[in-house]
mmCIF file of C-alpha atoms in Angstrom:
data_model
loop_
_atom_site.group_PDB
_atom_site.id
_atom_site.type_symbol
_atom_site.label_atom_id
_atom_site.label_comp_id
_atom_site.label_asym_id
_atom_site.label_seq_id
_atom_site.Cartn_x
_atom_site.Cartn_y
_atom_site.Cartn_z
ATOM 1 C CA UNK A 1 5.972 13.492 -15.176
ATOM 2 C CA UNK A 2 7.120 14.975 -18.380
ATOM 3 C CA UNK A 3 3.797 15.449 -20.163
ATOM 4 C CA UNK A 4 5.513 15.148 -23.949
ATOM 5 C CA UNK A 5 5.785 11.273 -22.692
ATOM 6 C CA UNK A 6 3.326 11.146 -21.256
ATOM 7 C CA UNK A 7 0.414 12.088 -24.125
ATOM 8 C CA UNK A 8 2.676 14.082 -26.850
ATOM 9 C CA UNK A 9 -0.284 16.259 -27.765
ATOM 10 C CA UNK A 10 -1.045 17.581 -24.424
ATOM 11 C CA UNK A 11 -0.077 21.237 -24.711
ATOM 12 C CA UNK A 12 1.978 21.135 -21.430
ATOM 13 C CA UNK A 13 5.310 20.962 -19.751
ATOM 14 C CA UNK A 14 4.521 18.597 -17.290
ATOM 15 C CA UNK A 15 1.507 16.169 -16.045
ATOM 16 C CA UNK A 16 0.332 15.646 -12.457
ATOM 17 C CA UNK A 17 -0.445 12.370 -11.153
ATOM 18 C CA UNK A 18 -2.801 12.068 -7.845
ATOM 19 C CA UNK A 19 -2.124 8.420 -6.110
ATOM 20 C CA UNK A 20 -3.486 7.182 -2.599
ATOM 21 C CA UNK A 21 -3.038 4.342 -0.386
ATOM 22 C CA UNK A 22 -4.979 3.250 2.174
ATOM 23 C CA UNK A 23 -5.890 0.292 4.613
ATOM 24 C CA UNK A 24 -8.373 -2.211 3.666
ATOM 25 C CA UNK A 25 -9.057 -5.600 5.825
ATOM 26 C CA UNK A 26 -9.221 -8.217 3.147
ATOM 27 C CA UNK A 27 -6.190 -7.105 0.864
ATOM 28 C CA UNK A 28 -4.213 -5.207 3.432
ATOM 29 C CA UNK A 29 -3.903 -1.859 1.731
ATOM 30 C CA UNK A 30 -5.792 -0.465 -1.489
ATOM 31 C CA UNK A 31 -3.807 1.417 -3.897
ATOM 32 C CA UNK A 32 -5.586 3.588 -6.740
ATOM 33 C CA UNK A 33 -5.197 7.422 -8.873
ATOM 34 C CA UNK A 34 -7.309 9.913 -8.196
ATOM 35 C CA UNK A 35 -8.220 10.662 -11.888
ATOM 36 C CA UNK A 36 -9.481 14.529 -11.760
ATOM 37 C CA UNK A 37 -11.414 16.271 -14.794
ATOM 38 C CA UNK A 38 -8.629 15.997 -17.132
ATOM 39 C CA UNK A 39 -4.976 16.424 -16.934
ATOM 40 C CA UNK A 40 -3.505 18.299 -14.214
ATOM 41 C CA UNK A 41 -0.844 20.387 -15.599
ATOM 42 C CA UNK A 42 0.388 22.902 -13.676
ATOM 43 C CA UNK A 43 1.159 22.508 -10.145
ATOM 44 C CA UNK A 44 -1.022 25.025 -8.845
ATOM 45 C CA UNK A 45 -3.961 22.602 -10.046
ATOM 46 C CA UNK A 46 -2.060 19.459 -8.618
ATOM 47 C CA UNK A 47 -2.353 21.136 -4.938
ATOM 48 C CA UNK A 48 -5.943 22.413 -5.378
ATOM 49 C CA UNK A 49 -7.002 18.960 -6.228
ATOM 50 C CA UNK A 50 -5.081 17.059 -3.593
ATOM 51 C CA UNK A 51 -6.637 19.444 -1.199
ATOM 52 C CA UNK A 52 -10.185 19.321 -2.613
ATOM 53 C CA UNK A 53 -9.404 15.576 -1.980
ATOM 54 C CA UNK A 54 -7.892 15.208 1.174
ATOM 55 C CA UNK A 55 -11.021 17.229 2.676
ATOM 56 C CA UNK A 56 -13.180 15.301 1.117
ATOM 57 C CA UNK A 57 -11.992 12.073 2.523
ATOM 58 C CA UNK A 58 -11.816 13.820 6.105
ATOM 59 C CA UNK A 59 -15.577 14.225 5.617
ATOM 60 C CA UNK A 60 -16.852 11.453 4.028
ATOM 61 C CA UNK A 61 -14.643 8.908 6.590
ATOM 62 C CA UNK A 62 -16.334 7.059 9.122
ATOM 63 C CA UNK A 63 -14.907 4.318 11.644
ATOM 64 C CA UNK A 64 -14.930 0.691 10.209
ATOM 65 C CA UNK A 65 -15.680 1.796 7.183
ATOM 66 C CA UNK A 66 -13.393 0.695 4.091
ATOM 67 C CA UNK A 67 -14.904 2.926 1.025
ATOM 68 C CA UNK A 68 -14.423 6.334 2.360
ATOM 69 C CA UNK A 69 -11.312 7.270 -0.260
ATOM 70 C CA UNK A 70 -13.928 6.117 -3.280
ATOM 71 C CA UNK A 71 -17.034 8.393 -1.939
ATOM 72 C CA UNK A 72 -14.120 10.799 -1.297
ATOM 73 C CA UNK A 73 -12.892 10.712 -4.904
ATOM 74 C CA UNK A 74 -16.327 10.845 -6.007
ATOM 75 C CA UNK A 75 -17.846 13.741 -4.038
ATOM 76 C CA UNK A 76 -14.461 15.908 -5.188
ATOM 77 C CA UNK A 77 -15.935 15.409 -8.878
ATOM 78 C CA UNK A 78 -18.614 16.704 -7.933
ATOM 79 C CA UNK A 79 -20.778 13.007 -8.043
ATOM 80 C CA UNK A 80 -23.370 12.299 -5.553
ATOM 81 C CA UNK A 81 -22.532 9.953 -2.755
ATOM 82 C CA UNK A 82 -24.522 7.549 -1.170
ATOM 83 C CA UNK A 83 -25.401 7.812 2.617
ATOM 84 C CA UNK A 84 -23.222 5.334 4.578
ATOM 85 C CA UNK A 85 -20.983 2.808 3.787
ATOM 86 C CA UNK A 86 -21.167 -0.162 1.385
ATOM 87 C CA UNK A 87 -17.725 -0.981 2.866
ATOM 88 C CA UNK A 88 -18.718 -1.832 6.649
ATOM 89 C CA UNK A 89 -16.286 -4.136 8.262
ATOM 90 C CA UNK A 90 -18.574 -5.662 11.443
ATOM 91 C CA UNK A 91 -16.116 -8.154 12.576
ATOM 92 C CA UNK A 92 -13.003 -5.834 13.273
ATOM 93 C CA UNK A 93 -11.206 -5.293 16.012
ATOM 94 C CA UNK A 94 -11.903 -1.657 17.128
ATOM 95 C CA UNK A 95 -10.760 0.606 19.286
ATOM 96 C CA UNK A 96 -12.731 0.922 22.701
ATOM 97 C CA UNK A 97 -12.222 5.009 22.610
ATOM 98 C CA UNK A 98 -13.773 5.622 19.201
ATOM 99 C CA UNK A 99 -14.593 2.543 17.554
ATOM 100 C CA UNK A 100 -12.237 2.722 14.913
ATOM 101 C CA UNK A 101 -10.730 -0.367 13.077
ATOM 102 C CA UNK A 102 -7.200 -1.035 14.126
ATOM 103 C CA UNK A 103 -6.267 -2.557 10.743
ATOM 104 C CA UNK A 104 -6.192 1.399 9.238
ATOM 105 C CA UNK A 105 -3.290 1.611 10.767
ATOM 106 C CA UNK A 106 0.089 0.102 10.472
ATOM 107 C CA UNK A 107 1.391 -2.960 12.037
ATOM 108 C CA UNK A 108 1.474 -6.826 11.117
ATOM 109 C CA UNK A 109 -0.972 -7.931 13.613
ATOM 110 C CA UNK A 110 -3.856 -6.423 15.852
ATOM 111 C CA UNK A 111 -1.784 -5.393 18.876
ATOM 112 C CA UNK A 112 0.914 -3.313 16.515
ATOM 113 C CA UNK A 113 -1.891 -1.949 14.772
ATOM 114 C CA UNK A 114 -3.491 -1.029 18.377
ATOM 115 C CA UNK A 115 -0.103 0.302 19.542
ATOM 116 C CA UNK A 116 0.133 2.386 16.495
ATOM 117 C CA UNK A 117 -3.982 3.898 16.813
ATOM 118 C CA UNK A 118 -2.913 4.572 20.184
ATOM 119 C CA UNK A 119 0.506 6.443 19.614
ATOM 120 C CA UNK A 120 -1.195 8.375 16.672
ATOM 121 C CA UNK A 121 -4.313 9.169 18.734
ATOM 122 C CA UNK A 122 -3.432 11.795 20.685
ATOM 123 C CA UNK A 123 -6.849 13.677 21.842
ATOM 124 C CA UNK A 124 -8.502 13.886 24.692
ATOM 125 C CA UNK A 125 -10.794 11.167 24.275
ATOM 126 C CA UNK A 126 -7.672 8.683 23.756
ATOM 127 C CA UNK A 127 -6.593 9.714 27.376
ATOM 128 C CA UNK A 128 -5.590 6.826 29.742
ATOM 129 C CA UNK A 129 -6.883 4.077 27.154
ATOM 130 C CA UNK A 130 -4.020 1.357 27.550
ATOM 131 C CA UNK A 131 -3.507 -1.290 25.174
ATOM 132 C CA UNK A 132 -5.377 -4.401 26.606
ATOM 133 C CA UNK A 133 -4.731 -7.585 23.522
ATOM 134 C CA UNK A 134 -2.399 -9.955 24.641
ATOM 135 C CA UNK A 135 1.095 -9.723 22.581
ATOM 136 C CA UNK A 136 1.385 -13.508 20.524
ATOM 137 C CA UNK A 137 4.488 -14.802 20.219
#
């Protein structure tokens, strides 16, 4: 974004802007800014941030859980996280291979979402897992 609109006295050509989606149960899917140390002005700081983020949601993610990208955003400022997850979904359907919720992924009901897991999940411990919910009319 063009910073001078943005926040005219920010010494800057230009103003990065960190955004993330995700899957939630409840609401469907959680949109929210990553809001770093300040603004990000130069595109060099825009990647090291997304990275710093990115691998800090691949650590801090855990099946069923649903506050992973907030501990994530956290622990990249440098704040202490909690052990485990305030955001535990119990009553999800999982997947039988590694447990995780079907609704993080996309598709308008269980089985699409299953379908989806499936066709994304392509390790070894995926292998010769077949879709078992019933399609619904």
């Amino acid at each position: 974004m063009d910073a001078e609109e943005i926040e005219p006295e920010l010494d800057a050509e230009y103003s990065y802007s960190i955004s993330l989606r995700w899957a939630a149960d409840v609401v469907g899917v959680v949109e929210d800014f990553f809001d770093g140390p300040g603004e990000i002005t130069t595109r060099g700081d825009a990647r090291d941030w997304t990275l710093a983020l990115l691998t800090q949601i691949e650590q801090q993610f855990e099946p069923g859980d649903t506050d992973y990208v907030s501990r994530a955003m956290s622990a990249t400022m440098g704040q202490q996280t909690t052990g485990g997850s305030s955001g535990r979904v119990s009553d999800a359907e999982t997947c039988p291979a590694c447990d995780a919720p079907f609704f993080q992924f996309r598709g308008m009901d269980t089985y699409e979402q299953a379908q989806n897991h499936f066709a994304y999940m392509d390790d070894e411990e995926h292998e010769g897992w077949d879709i078992s919910l019933e399609e619904r009319p």
